[in-house]
XYZ file of C-alpha atoms in Angstrom:
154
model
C -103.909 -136.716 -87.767
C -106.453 -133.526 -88.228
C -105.181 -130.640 -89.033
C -106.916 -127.354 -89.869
C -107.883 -128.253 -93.357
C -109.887 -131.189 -92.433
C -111.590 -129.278 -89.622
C -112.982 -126.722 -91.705
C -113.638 -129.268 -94.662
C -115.938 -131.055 -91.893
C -117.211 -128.151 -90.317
C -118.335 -127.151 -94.026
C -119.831 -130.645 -94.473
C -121.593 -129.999 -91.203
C -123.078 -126.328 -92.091
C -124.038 -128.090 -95.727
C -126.110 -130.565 -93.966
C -128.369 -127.450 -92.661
C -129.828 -126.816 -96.212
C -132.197 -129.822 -95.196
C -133.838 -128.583 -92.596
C -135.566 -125.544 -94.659
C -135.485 -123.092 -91.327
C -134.769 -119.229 -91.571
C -130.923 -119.799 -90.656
C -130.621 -122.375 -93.777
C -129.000 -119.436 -96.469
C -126.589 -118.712 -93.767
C -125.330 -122.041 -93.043
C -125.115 -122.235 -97.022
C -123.243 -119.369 -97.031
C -120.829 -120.607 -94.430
C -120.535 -123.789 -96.086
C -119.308 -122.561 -99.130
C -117.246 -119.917 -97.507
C -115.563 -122.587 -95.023
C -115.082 -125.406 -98.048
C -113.387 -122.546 -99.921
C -110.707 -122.176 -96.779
C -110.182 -125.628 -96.090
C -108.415 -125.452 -99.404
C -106.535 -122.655 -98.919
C -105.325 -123.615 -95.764
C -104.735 -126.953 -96.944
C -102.509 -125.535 -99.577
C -100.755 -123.257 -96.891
C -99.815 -126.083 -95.404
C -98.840 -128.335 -98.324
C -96.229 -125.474 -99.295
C -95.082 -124.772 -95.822
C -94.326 -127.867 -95.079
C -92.138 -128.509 -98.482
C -90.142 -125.231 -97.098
C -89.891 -125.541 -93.614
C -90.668 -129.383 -93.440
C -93.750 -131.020 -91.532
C -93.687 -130.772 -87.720
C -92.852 -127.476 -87.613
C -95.926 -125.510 -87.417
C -95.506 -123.963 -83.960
C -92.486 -122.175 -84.889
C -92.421 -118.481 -85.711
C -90.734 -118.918 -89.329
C -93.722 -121.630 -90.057
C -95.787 -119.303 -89.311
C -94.597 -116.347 -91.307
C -94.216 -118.777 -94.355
C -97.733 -119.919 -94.003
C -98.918 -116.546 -94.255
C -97.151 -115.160 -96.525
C -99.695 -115.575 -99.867
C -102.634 -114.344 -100.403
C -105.722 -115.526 -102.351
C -105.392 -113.456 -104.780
C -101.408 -114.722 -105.232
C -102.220 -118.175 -104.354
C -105.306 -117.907 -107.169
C -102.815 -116.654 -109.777
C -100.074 -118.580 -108.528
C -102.456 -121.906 -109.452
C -103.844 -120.812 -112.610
C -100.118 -120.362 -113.959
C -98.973 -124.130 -112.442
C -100.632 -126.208 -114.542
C -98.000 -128.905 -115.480
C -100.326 -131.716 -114.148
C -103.744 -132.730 -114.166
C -103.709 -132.723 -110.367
C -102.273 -128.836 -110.276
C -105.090 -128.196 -113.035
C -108.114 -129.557 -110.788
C -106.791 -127.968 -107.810
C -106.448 -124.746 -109.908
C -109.643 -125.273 -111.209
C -111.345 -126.219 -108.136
C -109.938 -123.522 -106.038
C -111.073 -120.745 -108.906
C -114.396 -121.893 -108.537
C -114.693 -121.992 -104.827
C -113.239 -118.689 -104.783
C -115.706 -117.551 -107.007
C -118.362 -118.340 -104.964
C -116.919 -117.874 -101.870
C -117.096 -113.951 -102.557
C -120.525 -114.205 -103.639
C -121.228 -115.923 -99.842
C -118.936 -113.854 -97.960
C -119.910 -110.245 -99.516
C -122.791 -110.401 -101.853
C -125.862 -108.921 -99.859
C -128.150 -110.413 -102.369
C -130.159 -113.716 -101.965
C -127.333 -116.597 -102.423
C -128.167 -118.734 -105.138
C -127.221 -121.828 -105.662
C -128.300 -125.438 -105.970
C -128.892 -128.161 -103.734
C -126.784 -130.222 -106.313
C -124.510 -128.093 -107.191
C -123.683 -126.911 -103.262
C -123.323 -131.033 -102.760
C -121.136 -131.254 -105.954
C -119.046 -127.894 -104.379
C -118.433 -129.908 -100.691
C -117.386 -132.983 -102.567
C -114.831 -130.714 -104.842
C -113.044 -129.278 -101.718
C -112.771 -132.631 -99.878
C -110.965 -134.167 -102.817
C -109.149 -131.449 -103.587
C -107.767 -131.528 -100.080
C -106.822 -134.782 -100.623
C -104.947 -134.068 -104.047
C -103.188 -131.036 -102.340
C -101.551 -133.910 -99.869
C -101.009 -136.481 -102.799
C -98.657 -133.650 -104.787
C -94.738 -134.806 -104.796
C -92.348 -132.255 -103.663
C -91.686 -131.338 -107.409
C -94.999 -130.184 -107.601
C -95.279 -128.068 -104.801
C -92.221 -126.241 -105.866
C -93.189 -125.462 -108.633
C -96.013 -123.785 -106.917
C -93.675 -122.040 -104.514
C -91.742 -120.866 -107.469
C -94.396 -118.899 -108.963
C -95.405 -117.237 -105.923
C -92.541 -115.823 -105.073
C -91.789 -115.108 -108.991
C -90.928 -111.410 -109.809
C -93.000 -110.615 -112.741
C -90.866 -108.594 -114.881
């Protein structure tokens, strides 16, 4: 079934695709690409952790939704970077840095975006598998994930 996550991963496929038709809208629909990739991730990961809490099917309830909110990208970023007991928690880490990075530059950077025709294509194929590896992590996993972002650091 679709879920958010795959939406925006599609819609971001979608916006991608408008960096072929060289019209004056094209660096926005870049932009948006990048920007939406970046949050099917992030949302992907909300729900991958969620879930492991509250359990899947849940997602209309109030608690869900609290839980699902709770990090931020900042957290979740830093959360990530400190997880890296796997080579799938390391290339979502990894992955997720990078979109960040570029989704600030697309979101709030009133200069010219720059980037690659190859390199945006390489970005949209990054955030659909990472999507996917979000889904394939075992419970132990996203624990361990949950554990460091709710971690006091002392």
């Amino acid at each position: 079934m679709a879920d958010l996550a795959d939406h925006l991963i599609a819609l971001a496929w979608e916006l991608e695709k408008q960096k072929k038709k060289g019209d004056a809208l094209r660096e926005a629909c870049v932009r948006r690409s990048v920007s939406t990739a970046y949050y099917g991730i992030f949302h992907a990961l909300l729900q991958a952790l969620t879930d492991q809490i509250v359990g899947p099917g849940h997602s209309l309830d109030e608690d869900y939704a609290k839980i699902y909110r709770f990090p931020d990208h900042g957290q979740m970023l830093n959360c990530l970077l400190a997880v890296r007991d796997s080579e799938a928690t390391k290339e979502i880490a990894a992955t997720f840095k990078t979109l960040n990075e570029w989704r600030q530059k697309a979101d709030y950077d009133p200069r010219p975006f720059q980037i690659g025709d190859a390199e945006l294509d390489t970005l949209m194929e990054d955030a659909f598998w990472t999507v996917a590896n979000i889904r394939a992590l075992d419970p132990q996993q996203r624990l361990a994930i949950i554990a460091a972002l709710l971690a006091k650091r002392r």
